[in-house]
Amino acid sequence: GAVVSQHPSRVICKSGTSVKIECRSLDFQATTMFWYRQFPKQSLMLMATSNEGSKATYEQGVEKDKFLINHASLTLSTLTVTSAHPEDSSFYICSAGGGRGGMNTEAFFGQGTRLTVV
Amino acid sequence: GDSVTQMEGPVTLSEEAFLTINCTYTATGYPSLFWYVQYPGEGLQLLLKATKADDKGSNKGFEATYRKETTSFHLEKGSVQVSDSAVYFCALRDGGATNKLIFGTGTLLAVQP
């Protein structure tokens, strides 16, 4: 199946700094990518829908200025956590495919990024 | 809004035991239902899916039937193996304008030899 690569898999950063997470579709073009956040023992929560060439669509309660999403090409979306704080520590996962109009299109997931803010 | 509830883990079984992981959902429309599996250190992979009532999804010996009357999509396998140890996520796709996936909390399955 299609491969989605997410990088880095783990990152530790100091409070107040920014961290960029990359999500790449390796063998297909993705006009839509999704960013999820997972808290311990909780669901994957959709943060935003990343649309190639246009602004991301954020879910209610997600700060767009805090979590910057850029989808500059059909194979790359980036999530930047700006001015990170310890409460931003979490597991972030991206997916590609299964977007708008794709009812039966499979969504492919990256390996996830464990962010720890100290 | 739409939601998915699945049984908490961890579920610990001996090899060749029967597996059931319960999943129920709440949705206003007619969602598609999915089971995803996450092996250690890897991303989520689609295990099986069902797109309408009474459909049965199956893959790698796992099965789940879309039960509209009980709003359930329980995952079953007749004989688990150590290699099945992973986290299993039940999910629905709302079928609306966004087609976004809504996940359950995940259930860790540990199979012992």
PDB file of C-alpha atoms in Angstrom:
ATOM      1  CA  GLY A   1       0.000   0.000   0.000  1.00  0.00           C
ATOM      2  CA  ALA A   2       0.874   3.655  -0.092  1.00  0.00           C
ATOM      3  CA  VAL A   3       3.476   4.950   2.326  1.00  0.00           C
ATOM      4  CA  VAL A   4       3.337   8.061   4.428  1.00  0.00           C
ATOM      5  CA  SER A   5       6.551   9.071   6.134  1.00  0.00           C
ATOM      6  CA  GLN A   6       6.559  11.289   9.184  1.00  0.00           C
ATOM      7  CA  HIS A   7       9.667  12.912  10.617  1.00  0.00           C
ATOM      8  CA  PRO A   8      10.981  13.136  13.263  1.00  0.00           C
ATOM      9  CA  SER A   9       9.680  10.168  15.229  1.00  0.00           C
ATOM     10  CA  ARG A  10      10.735  11.738  18.514  1.00  0.00           C
ATOM     11  CA  VAL A  11      11.688  15.268  19.465  1.00  0.00           C
ATOM     12  CA  ILE A  12      12.491  16.957  22.739  1.00  0.00           C
ATOM     13  CA  CYS A  13      12.510  20.732  22.787  1.00  0.00           C
ATOM     14  CA  LYS A  14      12.753  23.516  25.292  1.00  0.00           C
ATOM     15  CA  SER A  15       9.721  25.491  26.317  1.00  0.00           C
ATOM     16  CA  GLY A  16       9.292  28.554  24.127  1.00  0.00           C
ATOM     17  CA  THR A  17      10.922  27.121  21.036  1.00  0.00           C
ATOM     18  CA  SER A  18       9.199  25.967  17.840  1.00  0.00           C
ATOM     19  CA  VAL A  19       9.180  22.476  16.393  1.00  0.00           C
ATOM     20  CA  LYS A  20       8.416  21.428  12.821  1.00  0.00           C
ATOM     21  CA  ILE A  21       7.021  18.009  11.957  1.00  0.00           C
ATOM     22  CA  GLU A  22       7.019  16.798   8.365  1.00  0.00           C
ATOM     23  CA  CYS A  23       4.577  14.445   6.698  1.00  0.00           C
ATOM     24  CA  ARG A  24       5.397  13.100   3.248  1.00  0.00           C
ATOM     25  CA  SER A  25       3.426  10.891   0.911  1.00  0.00           C
ATOM     26  CA  LEU A  26       6.129   8.809  -0.747  1.00  0.00           C
ATOM     27  CA  ASP A  27       4.396   7.193  -3.695  1.00  0.00           C
ATOM     28  CA  PHE A  28       1.213   9.124  -4.309  1.00  0.00           C
ATOM     29  CA  GLN A  29      -0.001  12.693  -4.484  1.00  0.00           C
ATOM     30  CA  ALA A  30      -2.079  13.891  -1.575  1.00  0.00           C
ATOM     31  CA  THR A  31      -4.234  16.960  -2.063  1.00  0.00           C
ATOM     32  CA  THR A  32      -5.473  16.499   1.474  1.00  0.00           C
ATOM     33  CA  MET A  33      -3.579  15.491   4.601  1.00  0.00           C
ATOM     34  CA  PHE A  34      -4.831  15.281   8.148  1.00  0.00           C
ATOM     35  CA  TRP A  35      -3.096  16.042  11.430  1.00  0.00           C
ATOM     36  CA  TYR A  36      -4.127  14.222  14.612  1.00  0.00           C
ATOM     37  CA  ARG A  37      -3.075  14.495  18.215  1.00  0.00           C
ATOM     38  CA  GLN A  38      -3.244  11.666  20.690  1.00  0.00           C
ATOM     39  CA  PHE A  39      -3.184  12.079  24.445  1.00  0.00           C
ATOM     40  CA  PRO A  40      -2.339   9.095  26.656  1.00  0.00           C
ATOM     41  CA  LYS A  41      -5.237   6.625  26.784  1.00  0.00           C
ATOM     42  CA  GLN A  42      -7.375   8.876  24.620  1.00  0.00           C
ATOM     43  CA  SER A  43      -8.571   8.939  21.050  1.00  0.00           C
ATOM     44  CA  LEU A  44      -6.738  10.344  18.112  1.00  0.00           C
ATOM     45  CA  MET A  45      -8.254  13.784  17.816  1.00  0.00           C
ATOM     46  CA  LEU A  46      -8.326  15.503  14.454  1.00  0.00           C
ATOM     47  CA  MET A  47      -6.586  18.856  14.710  1.00  0.00           C
ATOM     48  CA  ALA A  48      -6.790  20.115  11.164  1.00  0.00           C
ATOM     49  CA  THR A  49      -7.203  19.253   7.530  1.00  0.00           C
ATOM     50  CA  SER A  50      -4.289  20.355   5.397  1.00  0.00           C
ATOM     51  CA  ASN A  51      -5.213  21.345   1.837  1.00  0.00           C
ATOM     52  CA  GLU A  52      -2.565  21.636  -0.845  1.00  0.00           C
ATOM     53  CA  GLY A  53      -2.246  25.187  -2.061  1.00  0.00           C
ATOM     54  CA  SER A  54      -4.756  26.668   0.353  1.00  0.00           C
ATOM     55  CA  LYS A  55      -5.260  27.334   4.018  1.00  0.00           C
ATOM     56  CA  ALA A  56      -5.726  24.508   6.467  1.00  0.00           C
ATOM     57  CA  THR A  57      -9.101  23.884   8.047  1.00  0.00           C
ATOM     58  CA  TYR A  58      -8.830  23.703  11.819  1.00  0.00           C
ATOM     59  CA  GLU A  59     -11.124  21.833  14.165  1.00  0.00           C
ATOM     60  CA  GLN A  60     -12.931  23.706  16.864  1.00  0.00           C
ATOM     61  CA  GLY A  61     -10.695  24.510  19.798  1.00  0.00           C
ATOM     62  CA  VAL A  62      -7.412  24.157  17.916  1.00  0.00           C
ATOM     63  CA  GLU A  63      -5.346  27.338  17.840  1.00  0.00           C
ATOM     64  CA  LYS A  64      -4.325  28.048  14.267  1.00  0.00           C
ATOM     65  CA  ASP A  65      -1.595  30.454  15.345  1.00  0.00           C
ATOM     66  CA  LYS A  66      -0.179  27.829  17.662  1.00  0.00           C
ATOM     67  CA  PHE A  67      -0.222  24.947  15.224  1.00  0.00           C
ATOM     68  CA  LEU A  68       0.882  26.236  11.840  1.00  0.00           C
ATOM     69  CA  ILE A  69       0.174  23.966   8.895  1.00  0.00           C
ATOM     70  CA  ASN A  70       1.718  24.343   5.479  1.00  0.00           C
ATOM     71  CA  HIS A  71       0.882  22.110   2.512  1.00  0.00           C
ATOM     72  CA  ALA A  72       3.055  23.577  -0.196  1.00  0.00           C
ATOM     73  CA  SER A  73       3.229  20.543  -2.453  1.00  0.00           C
ATOM     74  CA  LEU A  74       1.237  17.420  -3.238  1.00  0.00           C
ATOM     75  CA  THR A  75       3.649  15.277  -1.245  1.00  0.00           C
ATOM     76  CA  LEU A  76       4.501  17.356   1.815  1.00  0.00           C
ATOM     77  CA  SER A  77       2.611  18.878   4.695  1.00  0.00           C
ATOM     78  CA  THR A  78       4.292  20.377   7.750  1.00  0.00           C
ATOM     79  CA  LEU A  79       2.978  21.059  11.236  1.00  0.00           C
ATOM     80  CA  THR A  80       4.876  23.643  13.267  1.00  0.00           C
ATOM     81  CA  VAL A  81       4.202  23.860  16.974  1.00  0.00           C
ATOM     82  CA  THR A  82       5.088  27.449  17.813  1.00  0.00           C
ATOM     83  CA  SER A  83       6.264  28.646  21.219  1.00  0.00           C
ATOM     84  CA  ALA A  84       5.896  25.145  22.588  1.00  0.00           C
ATOM     85  CA  HIS A  85       4.854  24.577  26.177  1.00  0.00           C
ATOM     86  CA  PRO A  86       4.857  21.389  28.259  1.00  0.00           C
ATOM     87  CA  GLU A  87       1.114  20.980  27.711  1.00  0.00           C
ATOM     88  CA  ASP A  88       1.842  20.610  23.975  1.00  0.00           C
ATOM     89  CA  SER A  89       3.690  17.388  24.734  1.00  0.00           C
ATOM     90  CA  SER A  90       1.806  14.688  22.899  1.00  0.00           C
ATOM     91  CA  PHE A  91       1.835  12.186  20.060  1.00  0.00           C
ATOM     92  CA  TYR A  92       1.142  13.778  16.684  1.00  0.00           C
ATOM     93  CA  ILE A  93       0.104  11.672  13.685  1.00  0.00           C
ATOM     94  CA  CYS A  94      -0.505  12.646  10.082  1.00  0.00           C
ATOM     95  CA  SER A  95      -2.466  10.846   7.433  1.00  0.00           C
ATOM     96  CA  ALA A  96      -2.959  11.238   3.708  1.00  0.00           C
ATOM     97  CA  GLY A  97      -5.728  10.069   1.425  1.00  0.00           C
ATOM     98  CA  GLY A  98      -9.348   9.445   2.362  1.00  0.00           C
ATOM     99  CA  GLY A  99     -10.096  13.096   1.899  1.00  0.00           C
ATOM    100  CA  ARG A 100     -13.021  15.060   0.566  1.00  0.00           C
ATOM    101  CA  GLY A 101     -15.061  13.058  -1.883  1.00  0.00           C
ATOM    102  CA  GLY A 102     -13.088   9.923  -1.092  1.00  0.00           C
ATOM    103  CA  MET A 103     -15.622   7.915   0.835  1.00  0.00           C
ATOM    104  CA  ASN A 104     -13.946   4.638   0.091  1.00  0.00           C
ATOM    105  CA  THR A 105     -10.425   5.945  -0.217  1.00  0.00           C
ATOM    106  CA  GLU A 106      -8.116   4.480   2.363  1.00  0.00           C
ATOM    107  CA  ALA A 107      -6.301   6.847   4.677  1.00  0.00           C
ATOM    108  CA  PHE A 108      -2.592   6.089   5.140  1.00  0.00           C
ATOM    109  CA  PHE A 109      -0.883   7.097   8.352  1.00  0.00           C
ATOM    110  CA  GLY A 110       2.586   8.209   9.267  1.00  0.00           C
ATOM    111  CA  GLN A 111       4.489   6.621  12.136  1.00  0.00           C
ATOM    112  CA  GLY A 112       3.723   9.487  14.467  1.00  0.00           C
ATOM    113  CA  THR A 113       5.915  11.996  16.303  1.00  0.00           C
ATOM    114  CA  ARG A 114       6.376  11.948  20.065  1.00  0.00           C
ATOM    115  CA  LEU A 115       6.881  15.570  21.140  1.00  0.00           C
ATOM    116  CA  THR A 116       8.196  16.294  24.616  1.00  0.00           C
ATOM    117  CA  VAL A 117       8.508  19.895  25.729  1.00  0.00           C
ATOM    118  CA  VAL A 118      10.726  20.447  28.744  1.00  0.00           C
TER     119      VAL A 118
ATOM    120  CA  GLY B   1     -21.591  14.795  17.594  1.00  0.00           C
ATOM    121  CA  ASP B   2     -20.352  11.524  16.199  1.00  0.00           C
ATOM    122  CA  SER B   3     -18.275   9.365  18.542  1.00  0.00           C
ATOM    123  CA  VAL B   4     -16.721   5.942  18.942  1.00  0.00           C
ATOM    124  CA  THR B   5     -16.439   3.969  22.163  1.00  0.00           C
ATOM    125  CA  GLN B   6     -14.243   0.914  22.424  1.00  0.00           C
ATOM    126  CA  MET B   7     -13.304  -1.309  25.318  1.00  0.00           C
ATOM    127  CA  GLU B   8     -10.364  -0.281  27.408  1.00  0.00           C
ATOM    128  CA  GLY B   9      -7.291  -2.401  27.459  1.00  0.00           C
ATOM    129  CA  PRO B  10      -4.955  -3.879  27.868  1.00  0.00           C
ATOM    130  CA  VAL B  11      -6.358  -7.171  26.716  1.00  0.00           C
ATOM    131  CA  THR B  12      -4.011 -10.039  27.508  1.00  0.00           C
ATOM    132  CA  LEU B  13      -4.598 -13.399  25.865  1.00  0.00           C
ATOM    133  CA  SER B  14      -2.750 -16.640  25.377  1.00  0.00           C
ATOM    134  CA  GLU B  15      -1.853 -17.721  21.875  1.00  0.00           C
ATOM    135  CA  GLU B  16      -4.767 -19.387  20.006  1.00  0.00           C
ATOM    136  CA  ALA B  17      -7.364 -17.782  22.289  1.00  0.00           C
ATOM    137  CA  PHE B  18     -10.504 -16.137  20.898  1.00  0.00           C
ATOM    138  CA  LEU B  19     -10.445 -12.357  20.653  1.00  0.00           C
ATOM    139  CA  THR B  20     -13.274  -9.859  20.882  1.00  0.00           C
ATOM    140  CA  ILE B  21     -12.740  -6.118  21.098  1.00  0.00           C
ATOM    141  CA  ASN B  22     -16.000  -4.254  21.484  1.00  0.00           C
ATOM    142  CA  CYS B  23     -16.736  -1.084  19.585  1.00  0.00           C
ATOM    143  CA  THR B  24     -19.924   0.965  19.523  1.00  0.00           C
ATOM    144  CA  TYR B  25     -20.594   4.209  17.759  1.00  0.00           C
ATOM    145  CA  THR B  26     -22.881   7.212  17.733  1.00  0.00           C
ATOM    146  CA  ALA B  27     -23.562   8.882  14.416  1.00  0.00           C
ATOM    147  CA  THR B  28     -26.311  10.988  12.945  1.00  0.00           C
ATOM    148  CA  GLY B  29     -25.830   9.806   9.381  1.00  0.00           C
ATOM    149  CA  TYR B  30     -24.662   6.613   7.727  1.00  0.00           C
ATOM    150  CA  PRO B  31     -20.992   6.274   8.548  1.00  0.00           C
ATOM    151  CA  SER B  32     -18.407   3.883   7.228  1.00  0.00           C
ATOM    152  CA  LEU B  33     -16.691   1.893   9.959  1.00  0.00           C
ATOM    153  CA  PHE B  34     -13.061   0.884  10.227  1.00  0.00           C
ATOM    154  CA  TRP B  35     -10.597  -1.022  12.343  1.00  0.00           C
ATOM    155  CA  TYR B  36      -7.009   0.189  12.274  1.00  0.00           C
ATOM    156  CA  VAL B  37      -4.021  -1.584  13.821  1.00  0.00           C
ATOM    157  CA  GLN B  38      -0.816  -0.018  15.077  1.00  0.00           C
ATOM    158  CA  TYR B  39       2.136  -2.331  15.580  1.00  0.00           C
ATOM    159  CA  PRO B  40       4.934  -1.146  17.879  1.00  0.00           C
ATOM    160  CA  GLY B  41       6.939   1.649  16.301  1.00  0.00           C
ATOM    161  CA  GLU B  42       4.766   1.849  13.204  1.00  0.00           C
ATOM    162  CA  GLY B  43       1.939   3.983  11.862  1.00  0.00           C
ATOM    163  CA  LEU B  44      -1.716   2.997  11.797  1.00  0.00           C
ATOM    164  CA  GLN B  45      -2.689   0.503   9.128  1.00  0.00           C
ATOM    165  CA  LEU B  46      -6.172  -0.227   7.897  1.00  0.00           C
ATOM    166  CA  LEU B  47      -7.161  -3.691   9.072  1.00  0.00           C
ATOM    167  CA  LEU B  48     -10.705  -3.911   7.719  1.00  0.00           C
ATOM    168  CA  LYS B  49     -13.725  -1.813   6.940  1.00  0.00           C
ATOM    169  CA  ALA B  50     -17.461  -1.922   6.294  1.00  0.00           C
ATOM    170  CA  THR B  51     -19.395   0.762   4.497  1.00  0.00           C
ATOM    171  CA  LYS B  52     -23.024  -0.165   5.139  1.00  0.00           C
ATOM    172  CA  ALA B  53     -25.246  -2.055   7.545  1.00  0.00           C
ATOM    173  CA  ASP B  54     -24.764  -5.841   7.691  1.00  0.00           C
ATOM    174  CA  ASP B  55     -21.488  -5.636   5.770  1.00  0.00           C
ATOM    175  CA  LYS B  56     -18.729  -7.828   7.174  1.00  0.00           C
ATOM    176  CA  GLY B  57     -15.154  -6.673   6.894  1.00  0.00           C
ATOM    177  CA  SER B  58     -12.421  -9.295   7.131  1.00  0.00           C
ATOM    178  CA  ASN B  59      -8.661  -9.469   6.846  1.00  0.00           C
ATOM    179  CA  LYS B  60      -5.866 -11.628   8.281  1.00  0.00           C
ATOM    180  CA  GLY B  61      -8.382 -13.757  10.182  1.00  0.00           C
ATOM    181  CA  PHE B  62     -10.031 -10.732  11.801  1.00  0.00           C
ATOM    182  CA  GLU B  63     -13.712  -9.989  11.221  1.00  0.00           C
ATOM    183  CA  ALA B  64     -16.184  -7.281  12.155  1.00  0.00           C
ATOM    184  CA  THR B  65     -19.827  -6.876  11.168  1.00  0.00           C
ATOM    185  CA  TYR B  66     -21.564  -3.510  10.827  1.00  0.00           C
ATOM    186  CA  ARG B  67     -24.600  -3.802  13.103  1.00  0.00           C
ATOM    187  CA  LYS B  68     -26.873  -0.806  12.687  1.00  0.00           C
ATOM    188  CA  GLU B  69     -29.458  -2.046  15.167  1.00  0.00           C
ATOM    189  CA  THR B  70     -26.908  -2.190  17.967  1.00  0.00           C
ATOM    190  CA  THR B  71     -24.612   0.511  16.524  1.00  0.00           C
ATOM    191  CA  SER B  72     -21.687  -1.838  16.932  1.00  0.00           C
ATOM    192  CA  PHE B  73     -18.652  -3.018  15.002  1.00  0.00           C
ATOM    193  CA  HIS B  74     -16.977  -5.546  17.272  1.00  0.00           C
ATOM    194  CA  LEU B  75     -13.631  -6.990  16.183  1.00  0.00           C
ATOM    195  CA  GLU B  76     -13.168 -10.751  16.447  1.00  0.00           C
ATOM    196  CA  LYS B  77     -10.524 -13.320  15.681  1.00  0.00           C
ATOM    197  CA  GLY B  78     -10.833 -17.020  16.322  1.00  0.00           C
ATOM    198  CA  SER B  79      -7.227 -17.767  17.193  1.00  0.00           C
ATOM    199  CA  VAL B  80      -4.779 -14.994  18.003  1.00  0.00           C
ATOM    200  CA  GLN B  81      -1.042 -15.172  17.513  1.00  0.00           C
ATOM    201  CA  VAL B  82       1.809 -13.404  19.270  1.00  0.00           C
ATOM    202  CA  SER B  83       2.294 -11.352  16.108  1.00  0.00           C
ATOM    203  CA  ASP B  84      -1.203  -9.877  16.594  1.00  0.00           C
ATOM    204  CA  SER B  85       0.043  -7.924  19.609  1.00  0.00           C
ATOM    205  CA  ALA B  86      -0.663  -4.291  18.779  1.00  0.00           C
ATOM    206  CA  VAL B  87      -3.024  -1.414  19.490  1.00  0.00           C
ATOM    207  CA  TYR B  88      -6.375  -1.639  17.694  1.00  0.00           C
ATOM    208  CA  PHE B  89      -8.441   1.450  16.878  1.00  0.00           C
ATOM    209  CA  CYS B  90     -12.078   1.486  15.909  1.00  0.00           C
ATOM    210  CA  ALA B  91     -13.058   4.459  13.769  1.00  0.00           C
ATOM    211  CA  LEU B  92     -15.899   5.900  11.760  1.00  0.00           C
ATOM    212  CA  ARG B  93     -15.944   8.218   8.789  1.00  0.00           C
ATOM    213  CA  ASP B  94     -18.882  10.524   8.973  1.00  0.00           C
ATOM    214  CA  GLY B  95     -19.604  10.644   5.286  1.00  0.00           C
ATOM    215  CA  GLY B  96     -20.308  14.320   5.447  1.00  0.00           C
ATOM    216  CA  ALA B  97     -18.548  17.140   3.699  1.00  0.00           C
ATOM    217  CA  THR B  98     -15.251  16.569   5.433  1.00  0.00           C
ATOM    218  CA  ASN B  99     -15.084  12.789   5.455  1.00  0.00           C
ATOM    219  CA  LYS B 100     -12.974  12.987   8.597  1.00  0.00           C
ATOM    220  CA  LEU B 101     -12.154   9.947  10.692  1.00  0.00           C
ATOM    221  CA  ILE B 102     -13.296   9.779  14.312  1.00  0.00           C
ATOM    222  CA  PHE B 103     -11.367   7.314  16.450  1.00  0.00           C
ATOM    223  CA  GLY B 104     -11.960   5.335  19.588  1.00  0.00           C
ATOM    224  CA  THR B 105      -9.346   5.362  22.333  1.00  0.00           C
ATOM    225  CA  GLY B 106      -7.531   2.284  21.108  1.00  0.00           C
ATOM    226  CA  THR B 107      -7.190  -1.116  22.770  1.00  0.00           C
ATOM    227  CA  LEU B 108      -3.815  -2.650  23.470  1.00  0.00           C
ATOM    228  CA  LEU B 109      -3.742  -6.375  22.771  1.00  0.00           C
ATOM    229  CA  ALA B 110      -0.931  -8.434  24.236  1.00  0.00           C
ATOM    230  CA  VAL B 111      -0.736 -12.070  23.168  1.00  0.00           C
ATOM    231  CA  GLN B 112       1.476 -14.340  25.217  1.00  0.00           C
ATOM    232  CA  PRO B 113       3.038 -17.533  23.865  1.00  0.00           C
TER     233      PRO B 113
END
